[in-house]
Amino acid sequence: MSVSLEELEVGQQIGTTTIEVTRADLVKYAGASGDFNPIHWNDRFAKSVELPGVIAHGMFTMGAAVQLVVDWAGDPAAVVDYQTRFTKPVPVEDVDEGPGAEIEVSGVLGSIDADNSTARVDLTVTSAGQKVLVKAQAVVRLW
């Protein structure tokens, strides 16, 4: 990481990003994770269990969101802890072109622990104006 502990302040923004999600992304994630639950690929099934339609995997959303922290830290191994609560699903529309959904992520330094050389990044994660993750927090070791 190119940022030193002394340069950081609680409340400091680390950045923002928008993640475009397609149905193809969900299929690729299902293959990689082994999670082939039909709520992630079949509209008819998803609606039969009272969802708005196909939704992104929760762990896909969680993993996509923490990428902002990884990019800021410059090293995936710097993220030593990551936790969140899932609050709303991310519906992914079936469209011919462009994303079926967008996930907006922003990060702010929530705390700095100089004794342990770590900083906690608090993430705000929304889709279609709704918070989809809450208490999304990543702890980063600062070398």
CSV table of N, CA and C in Angstrom, one decimal:
chain,number,residue,atom,x,y,z
A,1,MET,N,0.9,-1.2,0.0
A,1,MET,CA,0.0,0.0,0.0
A,1,MET,C,0.9,1.2,0.0
A,2,SER,N,0.6,2.2,-0.8
A,2,SER,CA,1.4,3.4,-0.9
A,2,SER,C,1.0,4.5,0.1
A,3,VAL,N,0.0,4.2,0.9
A,3,VAL,CA,-0.5,5.2,1.9
A,3,VAL,C,0.1,4.8,3.3
A,4,SER,N,0.7,5.7,4.0
A,4,SER,CA,1.2,5.4,5.3
A,4,SER,C,0.1,5.7,6.3
A,5,LEU,N,0.2,5.0,7.5
A,5,LEU,CA,-0.7,5.2,8.6
A,5,LEU,C,-0.9,6.6,9.0
A,6,GLU,N,0.2,7.3,9.0
A,6,GLU,CA,0.2,8.7,9.4
A,6,GLU,C,-0.6,9.7,8.5
A,7,GLU,N,-0.8,9.2,7.3
A,7,GLU,CA,-1.5,10.1,6.3
A,7,GLU,C,-3.0,9.9,6.3
A,8,LEU,N,-3.5,8.9,7.1
A,8,LEU,CA,-4.9,8.5,7.2
A,8,LEU,C,-5.6,9.3,8.3
A,9,GLU,N,-6.9,9.5,8.1
A,9,GLU,CA,-7.8,10.2,9.1
A,9,GLU,C,-9.1,9.5,9.1
A,10,VAL,N,-9.7,9.3,10.2
A,10,VAL,CA,-11.0,8.8,10.3
A,10,VAL,C,-12.0,9.7,9.6
A,11,GLY,N,-12.8,9.1,8.8
A,11,GLY,CA,-13.8,9.9,7.9
A,11,GLY,C,-13.3,10.1,6.5
A,12,GLN,N,-12.0,9.8,6.3
A,12,GLN,CA,-11.4,10.0,5.0
A,12,GLN,C,-12.0,9.0,4.0
A,13,GLN,N,-12.4,9.5,2.8
A,13,GLN,CA,-13.0,8.7,1.7
A,13,GLN,C,-11.8,7.9,1.1
A,14,ILE,N,-12.1,6.6,0.8
A,14,ILE,CA,-11.1,5.9,0.0
A,14,ILE,C,-11.5,5.7,-1.4
A,15,GLY,N,-12.7,6.1,-1.8
A,15,GLY,CA,-13.2,6.0,-3.2
A,15,GLY,C,-14.6,5.5,-3.3
A,16,THR,N,-15.0,5.5,-4.6
A,16,THR,CA,-16.3,5.0,-5.0
A,16,THR,C,-16.2,4.2,-6.3
A,17,THR,N,-17.2,3.4,-6.5
A,17,THR,CA,-17.2,2.6,-7.7
A,17,THR,C,-18.6,2.1,-8.0
A,18,THR,N,-18.9,1.9,-9.3
A,18,THR,CA,-20.1,1.3,-9.7
A,18,THR,C,-19.8,0.0,-10.4
A,19,ILE,N,-20.5,-1.1,-9.9
A,19,ILE,CA,-20.2,-2.4,-10.5
A,19,ILE,C,-21.4,-2.8,-11.3
A,20,GLU,N,-21.2,-3.0,-12.6
A,20,GLU,CA,-22.3,-3.5,-13.5
A,20,GLU,C,-22.4,-5.0,-13.4
A,21,VAL,N,-23.6,-5.4,-13.2
A,21,VAL,CA,-23.9,-6.9,-13.1
A,21,VAL,C,-24.8,-7.4,-14.2
A,22,THR,N,-24.4,-8.4,-14.9
A,22,THR,CA,-25.2,-9.0,-15.9
A,22,THR,C,-25.6,-10.4,-15.5
A,23,ARG,N,-26.6,-11.0,-16.2
A,23,ARG,CA,-27.0,-12.4,-16.0
A,23,ARG,C,-25.8,-13.3,-16.2
A,24,ALA,N,-25.0,-13.0,-17.2
A,24,ALA,CA,-23.8,-13.8,-17.5
A,24,ALA,C,-22.8,-13.8,-16.3
A,25,ASP,N,-22.7,-12.7,-15.6
A,25,ASP,CA,-21.9,-12.6,-14.4
A,25,ASP,C,-22.4,-13.6,-13.4
A,26,LEU,N,-23.7,-13.7,-13.2
A,26,LEU,CA,-24.3,-14.6,-12.3
A,26,LEU,C,-24.0,-16.1,-12.6
A,27,VAL,N,-24.1,-16.4,-13.9
A,27,VAL,CA,-23.8,-17.8,-14.4
A,27,VAL,C,-22.3,-18.1,-14.1
A,28,LYS,N,-21.4,-17.2,-14.4
A,28,LYS,CA,-20.0,-17.4,-14.2
A,28,LYS,C,-19.8,-17.6,-12.7
A,29,TYR,N,-20.4,-16.8,-11.8
A,29,TYR,CA,-20.2,-16.9,-10.4
A,29,TYR,C,-20.8,-18.3,-9.9
A,30,ALA,N,-21.9,-18.7,-10.4
A,30,ALA,CA,-22.5,-20.0,-10.1
A,30,ALA,C,-21.5,-21.1,-10.4
A,31,GLY,N,-20.9,-21.0,-11.5
A,31,GLY,CA,-19.9,-22.1,-11.9
A,31,GLY,C,-18.7,-22.1,-11.0
A,32,ALA,N,-18.3,-20.9,-10.6
A,32,ALA,CA,-17.1,-20.8,-9.8
A,32,ALA,C,-17.4,-21.2,-8.3
A,33,SER,N,-18.6,-20.9,-7.9
A,33,SER,CA,-18.9,-21.1,-6.4
A,33,SER,C,-19.6,-22.4,-6.2
A,34,GLY,N,-20.2,-23.0,-7.3
A,34,GLY,CA,-21.0,-24.2,-7.1
A,34,GLY,C,-22.5,-23.9,-6.6
A,35,ASP,N,-22.8,-22.6,-6.6
A,35,ASP,CA,-24.2,-22.2,-6.1
A,35,ASP,C,-25.1,-22.1,-7.3
A,36,PHE,N,-25.8,-23.1,-7.7
A,36,PHE,CA,-26.7,-23.1,-8.8
A,36,PHE,C,-28.2,-23.0,-8.4
A,37,ASN,N,-28.4,-22.4,-7.3
A,37,ASN,CA,-29.8,-22.1,-6.8
A,37,ASN,C,-30.5,-21.4,-8.0
A,38,PRO,N,-31.7,-21.9,-8.4
A,38,PRO,CA,-32.4,-21.3,-9.5
A,38,PRO,C,-32.9,-19.8,-9.3
A,39,ILE,N,-32.8,-19.3,-8.0
A,39,ILE,CA,-33.2,-17.9,-7.8
A,39,ILE,C,-32.2,-17.0,-8.5
A,40,HIS,N,-31.0,-17.6,-8.8
A,40,HIS,CA,-29.9,-16.8,-9.5
A,40,HIS,C,-29.9,-16.9,-11.0
A,41,TRP,N,-30.8,-17.6,-11.6
A,41,TRP,CA,-30.8,-17.7,-13.0
A,41,TRP,C,-32.2,-18.0,-13.7
A,42,ASN,N,-33.2,-18.3,-12.9
A,42,ASN,CA,-34.5,-18.6,-13.5
A,42,ASN,C,-35.6,-17.7,-12.9
A,43,ASP,N,-36.1,-16.8,-13.8
A,43,ASP,CA,-37.1,-15.8,-13.4
A,43,ASP,C,-38.4,-16.5,-12.8
A,44,ARG,N,-38.8,-17.5,-13.5
A,44,ARG,CA,-40.1,-18.1,-13.1
A,44,ARG,C,-39.9,-18.7,-11.7
A,45,PHE,N,-38.8,-19.4,-11.4
A,45,PHE,CA,-38.6,-20.0,-10.1
A,45,PHE,C,-38.5,-18.8,-9.1
A,46,ALA,N,-37.7,-17.8,-9.4
A,46,ALA,CA,-37.5,-16.7,-8.4
A,46,ALA,C,-38.8,-16.1,-8.0
A,47,LYS,N,-39.6,-15.9,-9.0
A,47,LYS,CA,-40.9,-15.2,-8.7
A,47,LYS,C,-41.8,-16.2,-8.0
A,48,SER,N,-41.7,-17.5,-8.2
A,48,SER,CA,-42.5,-18.4,-7.4
A,48,SER,C,-42.2,-18.5,-5.9
A,49,VAL,N,-41.0,-18.0,-5.6
A,49,VAL,CA,-40.7,-17.9,-4.1
A,49,VAL,C,-40.7,-16.5,-3.7
A,50,GLU,N,-41.5,-15.7,-4.4
A,50,GLU,CA,-41.8,-14.3,-4.0
A,50,GLU,C,-40.7,-13.3,-4.1
A,51,LEU,N,-39.7,-13.6,-5.0
A,51,LEU,CA,-38.7,-12.6,-5.3
A,51,LEU,C,-39.1,-11.8,-6.5
A,52,PRO,N,-38.5,-10.6,-6.7
A,52,PRO,CA,-38.9,-9.8,-7.8
A,52,PRO,C,-38.4,-10.4,-9.2
A,53,GLY,N,-37.6,-11.4,-9.1
A,53,GLY,CA,-37.0,-12.0,-10.3
A,53,GLY,C,-35.7,-12.5,-9.9
A,54,VAL,N,-34.8,-12.8,-10.9
A,54,VAL,CA,-33.5,-13.3,-10.6
A,54,VAL,C,-32.7,-12.3,-9.8
A,55,ILE,N,-32.0,-12.8,-8.7
A,55,ILE,CA,-31.2,-11.9,-7.9
A,55,ILE,C,-29.8,-12.4,-7.9
A,56,ALA,N,-28.9,-11.5,-7.6
A,56,ALA,CA,-27.5,-11.8,-7.5
A,56,ALA,C,-27.2,-12.6,-6.3
A,57,HIS,N,-26.2,-13.4,-6.3
A,57,HIS,CA,-25.8,-14.2,-5.1
A,57,HIS,C,-25.3,-13.2,-4.1
A,58,GLY,N,-25.7,-13.4,-2.8
A,58,GLY,CA,-25.2,-12.5,-1.8
A,58,GLY,C,-23.7,-12.4,-1.7
A,59,MET,N,-23.1,-13.6,-1.8
A,59,MET,CA,-21.6,-13.6,-1.7
A,59,MET,C,-21.0,-12.9,-3.0
A,60,PHE,N,-21.7,-13.0,-4.1
A,60,PHE,CA,-21.2,-12.2,-5.3
A,60,PHE,C,-21.2,-10.7,-4.9
A,61,THR,N,-22.3,-10.3,-4.4
A,61,THR,CA,-22.4,-8.8,-4.0
A,61,THR,C,-21.3,-8.4,-3.0
A,62,MET,N,-21.2,-9.3,-2.0
A,62,MET,CA,-20.2,-9.0,-0.9
A,62,MET,C,-18.8,-9.0,-1.5
A,63,GLY,N,-18.4,-9.9,-2.4
A,63,GLY,CA,-17.1,-10.0,-3.0
A,63,GLY,C,-16.9,-8.8,-3.9
A,64,ALA,N,-17.9,-8.5,-4.7
A,64,ALA,CA,-17.7,-7.3,-5.6
A,64,ALA,C,-17.5,-6.0,-4.8
A,65,ALA,N,-18.2,-5.9,-3.7
A,65,ALA,CA,-18.1,-4.6,-3.0
A,65,ALA,C,-16.7,-4.4,-2.3
A,66,VAL,N,-16.1,-5.5,-1.8
A,66,VAL,CA,-14.8,-5.4,-1.2
A,66,VAL,C,-13.7,-5.1,-2.1
A,67,GLN,N,-13.9,-5.2,-3.4
A,67,GLN,CA,-12.9,-5.0,-4.4
A,67,GLN,C,-12.4,-3.5,-4.3
A,68,LEU,N,-13.3,-2.6,-3.9
A,68,LEU,CA,-12.9,-1.2,-3.7
A,68,LEU,C,-11.8,-1.1,-2.7
A,69,VAL,N,-11.9,-1.9,-1.6
A,69,VAL,CA,-10.9,-1.9,-0.5
A,69,VAL,C,-9.6,-2.5,-1.0
A,70,VAL,N,-9.7,-3.6,-1.8
A,70,VAL,CA,-8.6,-4.3,-2.3
A,70,VAL,C,-7.8,-3.3,-3.2
A,71,ASP,N,-8.5,-2.6,-4.1
A,71,ASP,CA,-7.9,-1.7,-5.0
A,71,ASP,C,-7.2,-0.6,-4.2
A,72,TRP,N,-7.8,-0.1,-3.2
A,72,TRP,CA,-7.2,1.0,-2.4
A,72,TRP,C,-6.0,0.5,-1.7
A,73,ALA,N,-6.1,-0.7,-1.1
A,73,ALA,CA,-5.0,-1.2,-0.3
A,73,ALA,C,-3.8,-1.6,-1.2
A,74,GLY,N,-4.1,-2.0,-2.5
A,74,GLY,CA,-3.1,-2.5,-3.4
A,74,GLY,C,-2.7,-3.9,-3.3
A,75,ASP,N,-3.3,-4.6,-2.3
A,75,ASP,CA,-2.9,-6.0,-2.1
A,75,ASP,C,-4.1,-6.8,-1.5
A,76,PRO,N,-4.6,-7.8,-2.1
A,76,PRO,CA,-5.8,-8.5,-1.5
A,76,PRO,C,-5.4,-9.1,-0.1
A,77,ALA,N,-4.1,-9.4,0.1
A,77,ALA,CA,-3.7,-10.0,1.4
A,77,ALA,C,-3.8,-9.0,2.6
A,78,ALA,N,-3.9,-7.7,2.2
A,78,ALA,CA,-3.9,-6.6,3.2
A,78,ALA,C,-5.3,-6.6,3.9
A,79,VAL,N,-6.3,-7.2,3.3
A,79,VAL,CA,-7.6,-7.3,3.9
A,79,VAL,C,-7.6,-8.5,4.9
A,80,VAL,N,-7.6,-8.2,6.2
A,80,VAL,CA,-7.5,-9.3,7.2
A,80,VAL,C,-8.8,-9.7,7.8
A,81,ASP,N,-9.9,-8.9,7.5
A,81,ASP,CA,-11.2,-9.2,8.0
A,81,ASP,C,-12.2,-8.5,7.2
A,82,TYR,N,-13.4,-9.1,7.0
A,82,TYR,CA,-14.4,-8.5,6.2
A,82,TYR,C,-15.7,-9.1,6.6
A,83,GLN,N,-16.7,-8.3,7.0
A,83,GLN,CA,-18.0,-8.7,7.5
A,83,GLN,C,-19.1,-7.8,7.0
A,84,THR,N,-20.3,-8.4,6.9
A,84,THR,CA,-21.4,-7.6,6.5
A,84,THR,C,-22.7,-8.3,6.9
A,85,ARG,N,-23.8,-7.6,6.7
A,85,ARG,CA,-25.1,-8.1,6.8
A,85,ARG,C,-25.9,-7.9,5.5
A,86,PHE,N,-26.6,-8.9,5.1
A,86,PHE,CA,-27.3,-8.8,3.8
A,86,PHE,C,-28.7,-8.2,4.2
A,87,THR,N,-29.2,-7.1,3.5
A,87,THR,CA,-30.5,-6.6,3.8
A,87,THR,C,-31.5,-6.6,2.7
A,88,LYS,N,-31.0,-6.5,1.5
A,88,LYS,CA,-31.9,-6.5,0.3
A,88,LYS,C,-31.3,-7.3,-0.8
A,89,PRO,N,-32.1,-8.0,-1.6
A,89,PRO,CA,-31.5,-8.6,-2.8
A,89,PRO,C,-31.2,-7.6,-3.9
A,90,VAL,N,-30.3,-8.0,-4.8
A,90,VAL,CA,-30.0,-7.3,-5.9
A,90,VAL,C,-30.6,-7.9,-7.2
A,91,PRO,N,-31.8,-7.4,-7.6
A,91,PRO,CA,-32.4,-8.0,-8.8
A,91,PRO,C,-31.6,-7.7,-10.0
A,92,VAL,N,-31.4,-8.7,-10.9
A,92,VAL,CA,-30.7,-8.5,-12.1
A,92,VAL,C,-31.6,-8.8,-13.3
A,93,GLU,N,-31.9,-7.7,-14.0
A,93,GLU,CA,-32.9,-7.8,-15.1
A,93,GLU,C,-32.2,-8.6,-16.3
A,94,ASP,N,-33.1,-9.2,-17.1
A,94,ASP,CA,-32.7,-9.9,-18.3
A,94,ASP,C,-32.7,-8.9,-19.4
A,95,VAL,N,-31.6,-8.3,-19.8
A,95,VAL,CA,-31.5,-7.3,-20.8
A,95,VAL,C,-30.6,-7.8,-21.9
A,96,ASP,N,-30.8,-7.3,-23.2
A,96,ASP,CA,-30.0,-7.7,-24.3
A,96,ASP,C,-28.6,-7.0,-24.3
A,97,GLU,N,-28.6,-5.8,-23.8
A,97,GLU,CA,-27.4,-5.0,-23.8
A,97,GLU,C,-27.2,-4.3,-22.5
A,98,GLY,N,-26.0,-4.1,-22.0
A,98,GLY,CA,-25.7,-3.4,-20.8
A,98,GLY,C,-26.0,-4.2,-19.5
A,99,PRO,N,-25.8,-3.6,-18.4
A,99,PRO,CA,-26.0,-4.3,-17.2
A,99,PRO,C,-27.5,-4.5,-16.8
A,100,GLY,N,-27.7,-5.6,-16.1
A,100,GLY,CA,-29.1,-5.9,-15.6
A,100,GLY,C,-29.3,-5.2,-14.2
A,101,ALA,N,-28.1,-4.8,-13.6
A,101,ALA,CA,-28.2,-4.2,-12.3
A,101,ALA,C,-26.9,-3.4,-12.1
A,102,GLU,N,-26.9,-2.5,-11.2
A,102,GLU,CA,-25.7,-1.8,-10.9
A,102,GLU,C,-25.6,-1.7,-9.3
A,103,ILE,N,-24.4,-1.9,-8.8
A,103,ILE,CA,-24.1,-1.9,-7.4
A,103,ILE,C,-23.2,-0.7,-7.2
A,104,GLU,N,-23.6,0.2,-6.3
A,104,GLU,CA,-22.8,1.4,-6.0
A,104,GLU,C,-22.1,1.2,-4.7
A,105,VAL,N,-20.8,1.4,-4.6
A,105,VAL,CA,-20.0,1.2,-3.4
A,105,VAL,C,-19.2,2.4,-3.1
A,106,SER,N,-19.2,2.9,-1.9
A,106,SER,CA,-18.3,3.9,-1.4
A,106,SER,C,-17.7,3.5,-0.1
A,107,GLY,N,-16.4,3.9,0.1
A,107,GLY,CA,-15.7,3.6,1.3
A,107,GLY,C,-15.2,4.7,2.1
A,108,VAL,N,-15.2,4.7,3.4
A,108,VAL,CA,-14.8,5.7,4.3
A,108,VAL,C,-14.0,5.0,5.5
A,109,LEU,N,-12.9,5.6,5.9
A,109,LEU,CA,-12.2,5.1,7.0
A,109,LEU,C,-13.0,5.3,8.3
A,110,GLY,N,-13.4,4.2,8.9
A,110,GLY,CA,-14.2,4.3,10.1
A,110,GLY,C,-13.4,4.3,11.4
A,111,SER,N,-12.2,3.7,11.4
A,111,SER,CA,-11.3,3.8,12.6
A,111,SER,C,-9.9,3.4,12.1
A,112,ILE,N,-8.9,3.8,12.9
A,112,ILE,CA,-7.5,3.6,12.7
A,112,ILE,C,-7.0,3.0,14.0
A,113,ASP,N,-6.3,1.9,13.9
A,113,ASP,CA,-5.6,1.3,15.1
A,113,ASP,C,-4.1,1.3,14.9
A,114,ALA,N,-3.5,2.4,15.4
A,114,ALA,CA,-2.0,2.5,15.2
A,114,ALA,C,-1.3,1.4,15.9
A,115,ASP,N,-1.7,0.9,17.0
A,115,ASP,CA,-1.0,-0.1,17.7
A,115,ASP,C,-0.9,-1.4,16.9
A,116,ASN,N,-2.0,-1.7,16.2
A,116,ASN,CA,-2.0,-3.0,15.4
A,116,ASN,C,-1.8,-2.7,13.9
A,117,SER,N,-1.5,-1.5,13.5
A,117,SER,CA,-1.3,-1.1,12.1
A,117,SER,C,-2.4,-1.5,11.2
A,118,THR,N,-3.6,-1.2,11.7
A,118,THR,CA,-4.8,-1.6,10.8
A,118,THR,C,-5.8,-0.3,10.8
A,119,ALA,N,-6.6,-0.4,9.7
A,119,ALA,CA,-7.6,0.6,9.6
A,119,ALA,C,-8.9,-0.1,9.2
A,120,ARG,N,-10.0,0.3,9.7
A,120,ARG,CA,-11.3,-0.3,9.3
A,120,ARG,C,-12.0,0.6,8.3
A,121,VAL,N,-12.3,0.0,7.2
A,121,VAL,CA,-13.0,0.7,6.1
A,121,VAL,C,-14.5,0.4,6.2
A,122,ASP,N,-15.4,1.4,6.3
A,122,ASP,CA,-16.8,1.2,6.3
A,122,ASP,C,-17.3,1.4,4.9
A,123,LEU,N,-18.0,0.4,4.4
A,123,LEU,CA,-18.6,0.5,3.0
A,123,LEU,C,-20.0,0.8,3.0
A,124,THR,N,-20.5,1.6,2.1
A,124,THR,CA,-21.9,1.8,1.8
A,124,THR,C,-22.1,1.2,0.5
A,125,VAL,N,-23.1,0.2,0.5
A,125,VAL,CA,-23.3,-0.6,-0.7
A,125,VAL,C,-24.8,-0.5,-1.0
A,126,THR,N,-25.1,0.0,-2.2
A,126,THR,CA,-26.5,0.2,-2.6
A,126,THR,C,-26.7,-0.3,-4.0
A,127,SER,N,-28.0,-0.6,-4.3
A,127,SER,CA,-28.4,-0.9,-5.7
A,127,SER,C,-29.8,-0.4,-5.9
A,128,ALA,N,-30.1,0.3,-6.9
A,128,ALA,CA,-31.4,0.9,-7.2
A,128,ALA,C,-31.8,1.8,-6.0
A,129,GLY,N,-30.9,2.5,-5.4
A,129,GLY,CA,-31.2,3.4,-4.3
A,129,GLY,C,-31.5,2.7,-3.0
A,130,GLN,N,-31.3,1.4,-2.9
A,130,GLN,CA,-31.6,0.7,-1.6
A,130,GLN,C,-30.3,0.1,-1.1
A,131,LYS,N,-30.1,0.2,0.2
A,131,LYS,CA,-28.9,-0.4,0.8
A,131,LYS,C,-29.1,-1.9,0.7
A,132,VAL,N,-28.1,-2.6,0.1
A,132,VAL,CA,-28.2,-4.1,0.0
A,132,VAL,C,-27.2,-4.8,1.0
A,133,LEU,N,-26.3,-4.1,1.5
A,133,LEU,CA,-25.4,-4.6,2.6
A,133,LEU,C,-25.4,-3.5,3.6
A,134,VAL,N,-25.4,-3.9,4.9
A,134,VAL,CA,-25.2,-2.9,6.0
A,134,VAL,C,-24.1,-3.5,6.9
A,135,LYS,N,-23.5,-2.6,7.6
A,135,LYS,CA,-22.4,-2.9,8.5
A,135,LYS,C,-21.3,-3.6,7.7
A,136,ALA,N,-21.1,-3.2,6.5
A,136,ALA,CA,-20.1,-3.8,5.6
A,136,ALA,C,-18.7,-3.1,6.0
A,137,GLN,N,-17.9,-3.9,6.7
A,137,GLN,CA,-16.6,-3.4,7.2
A,137,GLN,C,-15.5,-4.3,6.9
A,138,ALA,N,-14.4,-3.7,6.4
A,138,ALA,CA,-13.2,-4.4,6.1
A,138,ALA,C,-12.1,-3.9,6.9
A,139,VAL,N,-11.3,-4.8,7.5
A,139,VAL,CA,-10.1,-4.3,8.3
A,139,VAL,C,-8.9,-4.6,7.4
A,140,VAL,N,-8.1,-3.5,7.2
A,140,VAL,CA,-6.9,-3.6,6.4
A,140,VAL,C,-5.6,-3.4,7.2
A,141,ARG,N,-4.7,-4.3,7.0
A,141,ARG,CA,-3.4,-4.2,7.7
A,141,ARG,C,-2.5,-3.2,6.8
A,142,LEU,N,-2.0,-2.2,7.5
A,142,LEU,CA,-1.2,-1.2,6.8
A,142,LEU,C,0.3,-1.6,7.1
A,143,TRP,N,1.0,-1.8,6.0
A,143,TRP,CA,2.4,-2.3,6.2
A,143,TRP,C,3.4,-1.1,6.4
